Amino acid sequence: MTAGPSAPPPALPGARLLFSLDPAVAHLNHGSFGAVPIPVQRAQQRLRDEVDANPMRYFTQGLLDRIVHTRRHLATFIGADPDGSALVTNATTGASIVLQSVRLKAGDEVLLTDHTYGAVALAVRRECRRTGATARTVAVPVTATHPEIVARITAALRPGRTRLLVVDHITSATARLMPVEDIVAAARERDVPVFVDGAHAPGMLPLDIDALGADFWVGNFHKWAFAPRGTALLAVAPDWRRRIEPLVVSWEQEAGFPLSVEWQGSMDHSTWLAAPAGLFVLRTLGVDAVRAHNAALAAYGQRVVGDALGLGPADRPQPGGPTAMRLLPLPSGMCTTFPEAEALRLHIADKLATEAKIEAWGGRGWLRLSAQVYNRPEEYDRLAERLPALLAALR
């Protein structure tokens, strides 16, 4: 079958067999926690076996070198300077490190968009309360074009007062690819530092982080790059590296960034050290082939489920690029709050044996569909067949 606007892409041979996911469930929410391929699970287990066989040897003989090697491997994959990057557990941890290191004070402000990931927004507001700074949010319609997004954010900047701009590379709640290159360029013209939350970017997008020019960028490798959960990379521009402070002081504090951030004593480093095995799986499947497959399958899922819900083309927000997540609005008045969205997610999982993300954003509920190489078109077809009746029964 040839993939096209109405046809799903052909499956990548053998890809589904790489995962230990429950075959009785349609896993259409890769974007939340990812899924670890079996070879990566085994690589991580070997590392855990190694530490448990001789903890003293594992922690005291060569572990720092292995962390540095892993960091270089991951940083090279995304076009980031390995000496200006640090392994962290997730994007939210990276955000907290950045917020602490910027050293906000009374009178400063941090500018967010209303697409900012919830935990990052909470971290911003906590740091603002602690320092006397102000958090301000600029609204960006889910249907805004790239020029409109840039214009809205640029107009909201207050040079001299805006101490940090926080913007997503790909938004979590709304699955939008943001024009980060243009946003970063506009902010730099106004001397406003930029933190890019790239939680979904590694593996999903081709990246050149150094060329992007953001002051700070963080991305998870456990979502779309097949790493074990708890693997992310924080990249910091040269002017900021001496000012980065870890959230917890360790024996590598005097070494400075990045080791002061990476070394946390007895943590489970197997998560990080197994991450290159995830990139090996991705490269074996073919990085470009995986990206193309996932983007085409997500578009197919949005089409068939959108058709089943009676949505026209104008009702289906476009992601702004070839991404592996798509968004559909739920009926008006449904799931306008987080508890309602979570209740519907659990109901769909229970009744339809389908894991999908339900979001409450902008005063309404949304269905976010992900696509990964283990997914099949018939999983979206079954959701399209059964979801309308389930939603109708709840209204």
Coordinates of C-alpha atoms in Angstrom, one line a residue:
M1 CA 0.0 0.0 0.0
T2 CA 1.3 3.4 -0.9
A3 CA 1.0 6.0 1.9
G4 CA -0.9 9.1 1.0
P5 CA -3.3 11.7 2.5
S6 CA -5.9 9.0 3.1
A7 CA -3.8 5.8 3.4
P8 CA -1.7 4.7 6.4
P9 CA 2.0 4.1 5.9
P10 CA 3.3 0.6 5.5
A11 CA 4.6 -1.0 8.7
L12 CA 8.4 -1.1 9.3
P13 CA 9.3 -4.8 9.2
G14 CA 9.9 -6.3 12.6
A15 CA 9.4 -3.1 14.5
R16 CA 6.4 -4.2 16.6
L17 CA 8.4 -7.2 17.8
L18 CA 10.9 -5.0 19.4
F19 CA 8.5 -4.0 22.2
S20 CA 7.0 -5.9 25.2
L21 CA 3.8 -3.9 25.2
D22 CA 0.6 -5.7 26.1
P23 CA -0.8 -6.8 22.7
A24 CA -4.4 -6.6 24.1
V25 CA -4.1 -2.9 24.5
A26 CA -3.9 -0.2 21.8
H27 CA -1.0 2.0 23.0
L28 CA -1.8 5.3 21.3
N29 CA -0.1 7.6 23.9
H30 CA 3.6 7.1 23.3
G31 CA 4.1 10.8 23.9
S32 CA 3.5 10.5 27.7
F33 CA 6.0 7.9 28.8
G34 CA 7.4 6.3 25.7
A35 CA 8.0 2.6 25.4
V36 CA 11.4 1.0 25.9
P37 CA 12.5 -1.6 23.2
I38 CA 13.4 -5.0 24.5
P39 CA 17.1 -4.7 23.5
V40 CA 17.3 -1.5 25.6
Q41 CA 15.6 -3.2 28.5
R42 CA 18.1 -5.9 28.4
A43 CA 21.0 -3.5 28.2
Q44 CA 19.8 -1.7 31.2
Q45 CA 19.3 -4.9 33.1
R46 CA 22.9 -5.9 32.4
L47 CA 24.0 -2.6 33.9
R48 CA 21.8 -3.2 37.0
D49 CA 23.3 -6.7 37.4
E50 CA 26.8 -5.1 37.1
V51 CA 26.2 -2.7 40.0
D52 CA 24.6 -5.3 42.2
A53 CA 27.5 -7.7 41.6
N54 CA 30.0 -5.2 43.0
P55 CA 28.7 -1.8 44.0
M56 CA 32.0 -0.4 45.1
R57 CA 33.7 -1.2 41.8
Y58 CA 30.8 0.1 39.8
F59 CA 30.6 3.5 41.5
T60 CA 34.3 4.1 42.1
Q61 CA 36.0 2.8 39.0
G62 CA 35.1 4.5 35.7
L63 CA 31.5 5.5 36.2
L64 CA 32.2 9.2 35.6
D65 CA 33.9 8.3 32.3
R66 CA 30.9 6.3 31.3
I67 CA 28.6 9.1 32.1
V68 CA 30.7 11.5 30.0
H69 CA 30.8 9.0 27.1
T70 CA 27.0 8.6 27.2
R71 CA 26.5 12.4 27.3
R72 CA 28.8 12.9 24.3
H73 CA 26.8 10.2 22.4
L74 CA 23.4 11.8 23.1
A75 CA 24.6 15.4 22.6
T76 CA 26.1 14.5 19.2
F77 CA 22.8 13.0 18.1
I78 CA 21.0 16.3 18.6
G79 CA 23.8 18.6 17.5
A80 CA 24.6 20.0 21.0
D81 CA 28.1 20.7 22.4
P82 CA 28.9 17.8 24.7
D83 CA 30.9 20.0 27.0
G84 CA 28.0 22.4 27.4
S85 CA 25.3 19.7 28.0
A86 CA 24.4 17.6 31.1
L87 CA 22.4 14.5 31.5
V88 CA 19.3 15.0 33.7
T89 CA 16.3 12.8 34.5
N90 CA 13.7 14.7 32.5
A91 CA 12.8 18.0 31.0
T92 CA 11.1 19.3 34.1
T93 CA 14.3 18.7 36.1
G94 CA 16.2 20.7 33.5
A95 CA 13.6 23.5 33.8
S96 CA 14.1 23.7 37.5
I97 CA 17.9 23.8 37.1
V98 CA 17.6 26.7 34.7
L99 CA 15.1 28.6 36.8
Q100 CA 17.3 28.3 39.8
S101 CA 20.4 29.3 37.9
V102 CA 18.9 32.4 36.2
R103 CA 18.7 34.0 39.7
L104 CA 15.5 35.9 39.4
K105 CA 14.8 38.9 41.6
A106 CA 11.9 41.2 42.4
G107 CA 10.8 43.1 39.3
D108 CA 11.9 40.4 36.9
E109 CA 9.3 38.4 34.9
V110 CA 9.2 35.1 33.2
L111 CA 7.1 34.9 30.0
L112 CA 5.3 31.7 29.3
T113 CA 2.7 30.7 26.6
D114 CA -0.6 29.0 27.5
H115 CA 0.8 25.9 25.9
T116 CA 3.6 25.5 28.5
Y117 CA 3.8 22.1 30.0
G118 CA 1.9 22.1 33.3
A119 CA 4.8 21.0 35.6
V120 CA 7.2 23.5 34.0
A121 CA 4.6 26.3 34.6
L122 CA 4.3 25.2 38.2
A123 CA 8.1 25.3 38.5
V124 CA 8.1 28.8 37.1
R125 CA 5.5 30.1 39.5
R126 CA 7.2 28.5 42.5
E127 CA 10.5 30.2 41.6
C128 CA 8.7 33.5 41.0
R129 CA 7.0 33.2 44.5
R130 CA 10.4 32.5 46.0
T131 CA 12.2 35.4 44.4
G132 CA 9.5 38.0 44.1
A133 CA 9.5 37.8 40.3
T134 CA 6.4 37.6 38.1
A135 CA 5.1 34.9 35.8
R136 CA 3.2 36.2 32.8
T137 CA 1.3 34.1 30.2
V138 CA 0.8 35.0 26.5
A139 CA -2.2 33.3 24.8
V140 CA -1.5 31.5 21.5
P141 CA -4.5 30.1 19.7
V142 CA -4.2 26.5 18.8
T143 CA -4.8 27.4 15.1
A144 CA -2.3 30.2 15.0
T145 CA 0.2 30.1 12.1
H146 CA 3.9 30.2 12.7
P147 CA 4.1 34.0 11.8
E148 CA 1.2 34.7 14.2
I149 CA 2.9 32.7 17.0
V150 CA 6.1 34.6 16.6
A151 CA 4.3 38.0 16.4
R152 CA 2.3 37.3 19.6
I153 CA 5.3 36.2 21.6
T154 CA 7.5 39.0 20.3
A155 CA 4.9 41.6 21.2
A156 CA 4.7 40.2 24.7
L157 CA 8.4 40.5 25.4
R158 CA 9.5 43.4 27.7
P159 CA 13.2 44.0 27.2
G160 CA 14.9 44.9 30.4
R161 CA 12.2 43.2 32.5
T162 CA 11.5 39.9 30.8
R163 CA 14.3 37.8 32.4
L164 CA 13.4 34.6 30.7
L165 CA 11.2 33.4 27.9
V166 CA 10.0 29.8 28.2
V167 CA 8.7 28.2 24.9
D168 CA 8.1 24.6 23.9
H169 CA 9.7 23.0 20.9
I170 CA 6.7 20.7 20.5
T171 CA 3.8 21.4 22.9
S172 CA 2.6 18.6 25.1
A173 CA -1.1 19.5 25.6
T174 CA -1.7 20.7 22.0
A175 CA 0.9 18.8 19.9
R176 CA 2.1 21.9 18.1
L177 CA 5.5 22.3 16.6
M178 CA 6.5 25.8 17.5
P179 CA 8.7 28.0 15.3
V180 CA 11.5 28.0 17.8
E181 CA 14.2 29.2 15.4
D182 CA 12.3 32.4 14.7
I183 CA 11.2 32.9 18.3
V184 CA 14.8 32.5 19.6
A185 CA 16.0 35.0 17.0
A186 CA 13.4 37.5 17.9
A187 CA 14.2 37.2 21.6
R188 CA 17.9 37.5 21.0
E189 CA 17.3 40.8 19.1
R190 CA 15.7 42.1 22.3
D191 CA 18.3 40.6 24.6
V192 CA 15.9 38.2 26.3
P193 CA 17.2 34.8 27.3
V194 CA 15.3 31.8 26.0
F195 CA 14.6 28.4 27.5
V196 CA 13.3 25.9 25.0
D197 CA 11.4 22.9 26.5
G198 CA 12.2 20.2 23.9
A199 CA 10.7 17.3 25.8
H200 CA 9.3 15.7 22.7
A201 CA 12.0 16.7 20.2
P202 CA 14.8 14.1 20.4
G203 CA 14.0 11.3 18.0
M204 CA 10.9 13.0 16.6
L205 CA 12.7 15.9 14.8
P206 CA 16.0 16.4 13.1
L207 CA 17.9 18.8 15.5
D208 CA 20.8 21.1 15.6
I209 CA 20.7 22.6 19.0
D210 CA 23.9 24.6 18.8
A211 CA 22.6 26.3 15.6
L212 CA 19.3 27.0 17.3
G213 CA 21.1 29.5 19.5
A214 CA 18.8 29.2 22.6
D215 CA 20.3 30.0 25.9
F216 CA 18.9 26.8 27.4
W217 CA 17.4 23.7 25.8
V218 CA 16.3 20.5 27.3
G219 CA 14.9 17.3 25.7
N220 CA 13.8 13.9 26.8
F221 CA 15.3 10.8 25.2
H222 CA 12.8 8.4 26.8
K223 CA 9.9 9.6 24.6
W224 CA 10.9 9.3 21.0
A225 CA 14.5 8.2 21.1
F226 CA 13.9 4.8 22.8
A227 CA 15.9 5.5 25.9
P228 CA 14.9 4.2 29.3
R229 CA 12.6 6.5 31.2
G230 CA 14.5 9.1 33.2
T231 CA 16.9 10.2 30.4
A232 CA 17.1 13.8 29.2
L233 CA 19.8 16.3 28.1
L234 CA 20.1 19.9 29.2
A235 CA 22.1 22.1 26.7
V236 CA 23.4 25.4 27.9
A237 CA 24.9 28.3 25.9
P238 CA 28.5 29.2 26.7
D239 CA 27.7 32.4 28.5
W240 CA 25.6 30.6 31.1
R241 CA 27.6 27.5 31.9
R242 CA 29.5 28.9 34.8
R243 CA 26.2 30.1 36.4
I244 CA 24.5 26.7 36.3
E245 CA 23.9 25.2 39.8
P246 CA 22.6 21.7 40.4
L247 CA 19.5 21.1 42.4
V248 CA 21.4 18.9 44.8
V249 CA 25.1 19.4 45.8
S250 CA 27.3 16.3 45.3
W251 CA 31.0 15.5 45.4
E252 CA 31.4 16.9 41.9
Q253 CA 30.2 20.4 42.9
E254 CA 33.7 21.9 42.5
A255 CA 34.0 20.4 39.0
G256 CA 31.3 22.7 37.8
F257 CA 28.8 22.2 35.0
P258 CA 28.1 19.6 33.6
L259 CA 29.5 17.1 36.1
S260 CA 28.1 19.0 39.1
V261 CA 24.6 18.4 37.6
E262 CA 25.2 14.8 36.5
W263 CA 26.8 13.2 39.5
Q264 CA 24.3 12.4 42.1
G265 CA 26.0 9.6 44.1
S266 CA 23.9 6.5 44.4
M267 CA 21.3 7.2 41.8
D268 CA 20.5 4.5 39.2
H269 CA 22.7 5.6 36.3
S270 CA 21.7 2.5 34.2
T271 CA 18.9 4.7 32.8
W272 CA 21.5 7.0 31.2
L273 CA 24.1 4.4 30.3
A274 CA 21.6 2.3 28.4
A275 CA 20.4 5.3 26.3
P276 CA 22.9 4.8 23.5
A277 CA 21.3 1.4 22.9
G278 CA 18.0 3.2 22.3
L279 CA 19.7 5.3 19.6
F280 CA 21.2 2.1 18.1
V281 CA 17.6 0.7 17.8
L282 CA 16.4 3.9 16.2
R283 CA 19.3 4.0 13.7
T284 CA 18.8 0.3 12.9
L285 CA 15.2 0.9 12.0
G286 CA 16.3 4.1 10.1
V287 CA 15.9 7.5 11.7
D288 CA 14.2 9.1 8.7
A289 CA 12.0 6.0 8.1
V290 CA 10.8 6.1 11.7
R291 CA 10.0 9.8 11.6
A292 CA 8.2 9.5 8.3
H293 CA 6.2 6.5 9.4
N294 CA 5.1 8.0 12.7
A295 CA 4.1 11.4 11.2
A296 CA 2.1 9.7 8.5
L297 CA 0.4 7.3 10.9
A298 CA -0.5 10.1 13.3
A299 CA -2.1 12.0 10.4
Y300 CA -4.0 8.8 9.5
G301 CA -5.2 8.4 13.0
Q302 CA -6.3 12.0 13.2
R303 CA -8.2 11.6 10.0
V304 CA -10.1 8.4 10.7
V305 CA -11.0 9.3 14.3
G306 CA -11.9 12.9 13.3
D307 CA -14.2 11.6 10.5
A308 CA -15.9 9.3 13.1
L309 CA -16.5 12.2 15.4
G310 CA -18.0 14.3 12.6
L311 CA -15.2 16.8 12.5
G312 CA -14.5 18.9 9.4
P313 CA -11.0 19.8 8.2
A314 CA -11.1 23.1 10.0
D315 CA -11.8 21.4 13.3
R316 CA -8.6 19.4 13.2
P317 CA -5.7 21.5 14.4
Q318 CA -2.5 21.0 12.3
P319 CA 0.8 20.4 14.1
G320 CA 2.8 22.9 12.1
G321 CA 5.1 20.2 10.8
P322 CA 5.6 16.4 10.3
T323 CA 5.2 15.3 13.9
A324 CA 4.1 12.1 15.5
M325 CA 1.3 13.6 17.6
R326 CA -2.1 14.9 16.5
L327 CA -5.0 16.7 18.2
L328 CA -8.7 16.4 18.0
P329 CA -11.4 18.4 19.9
L330 CA -13.9 16.6 22.0
P331 CA -17.6 17.6 22.0
S332 CA -18.2 21.0 23.5
G333 CA -18.5 21.0 27.3
M334 CA -16.7 17.7 27.7
C335 CA -13.6 17.4 29.8
T336 CA -13.0 21.1 30.5
T337 CA -11.0 20.3 33.7
F338 CA -8.0 18.1 34.4
P339 CA -10.0 15.7 36.7
E340 CA -12.6 15.3 34.0
A341 CA -10.0 14.6 31.4
E342 CA -8.3 12.0 33.5
A343 CA -11.6 10.3 34.3
L344 CA -12.3 10.0 30.5
R345 CA -8.8 8.7 29.8
L346 CA -9.3 5.9 32.4
H347 CA -12.8 5.2 31.0
I348 CA -11.4 4.8 27.5
A349 CA -8.6 2.6 28.8
D350 CA -11.1 0.4 30.6
K351 CA -13.9 0.2 28.0
L352 CA -11.9 0.3 24.8
A353 CA -8.6 -1.2 25.8
T354 CA -7.0 1.9 24.4
E355 CA -4.4 4.2 26.0
A356 CA -4.9 7.7 24.6
K357 CA -4.2 11.2 26.1
I358 CA -7.1 13.3 27.1
E359 CA -6.2 17.0 27.7
A360 CA -8.2 19.9 29.2
W361 CA -6.8 23.0 27.5
G362 CA -8.2 26.4 26.6
G363 CA -11.6 25.7 28.2
R364 CA -12.4 22.5 26.3
G365 CA -11.3 18.8 26.1
W366 CA -9.0 17.4 23.5
L367 CA -7.9 13.9 22.4
R368 CA -4.2 13.7 21.6
L369 CA -3.1 10.7 19.5
S370 CA 0.5 9.5 19.2
A371 CA 2.0 7.2 16.6
Q372 CA 5.0 5.0 17.0
V373 CA 6.5 2.1 15.0
Y374 CA 4.7 -0.5 17.1
N375 CA 1.2 1.0 16.2
R376 CA -1.0 -0.4 13.5
P377 CA -3.7 1.4 11.4
E378 CA -6.4 -0.9 12.7
E379 CA -5.8 0.4 16.3
Y380 CA -7.0 3.8 15.1
D381 CA -9.8 2.3 13.1
R382 CA -11.1 0.5 16.1
L383 CA -11.0 3.7 18.2
A384 CA -12.8 5.5 15.4
E385 CA -15.5 2.8 15.4
R386 CA -16.1 2.7 19.1
L387 CA -15.3 6.1 20.5
P388 CA -18.3 8.1 19.3
A389 CA -20.8 5.8 21.1
L390 CA -18.7 5.9 24.3
L391 CA -18.7 9.7 24.2
A392 CA -22.4 9.9 23.4
A393 CA -23.2 7.7 26.4
L394 CA -21.4 10.1 28.7
R395 CA -23.1 13.3 27.5

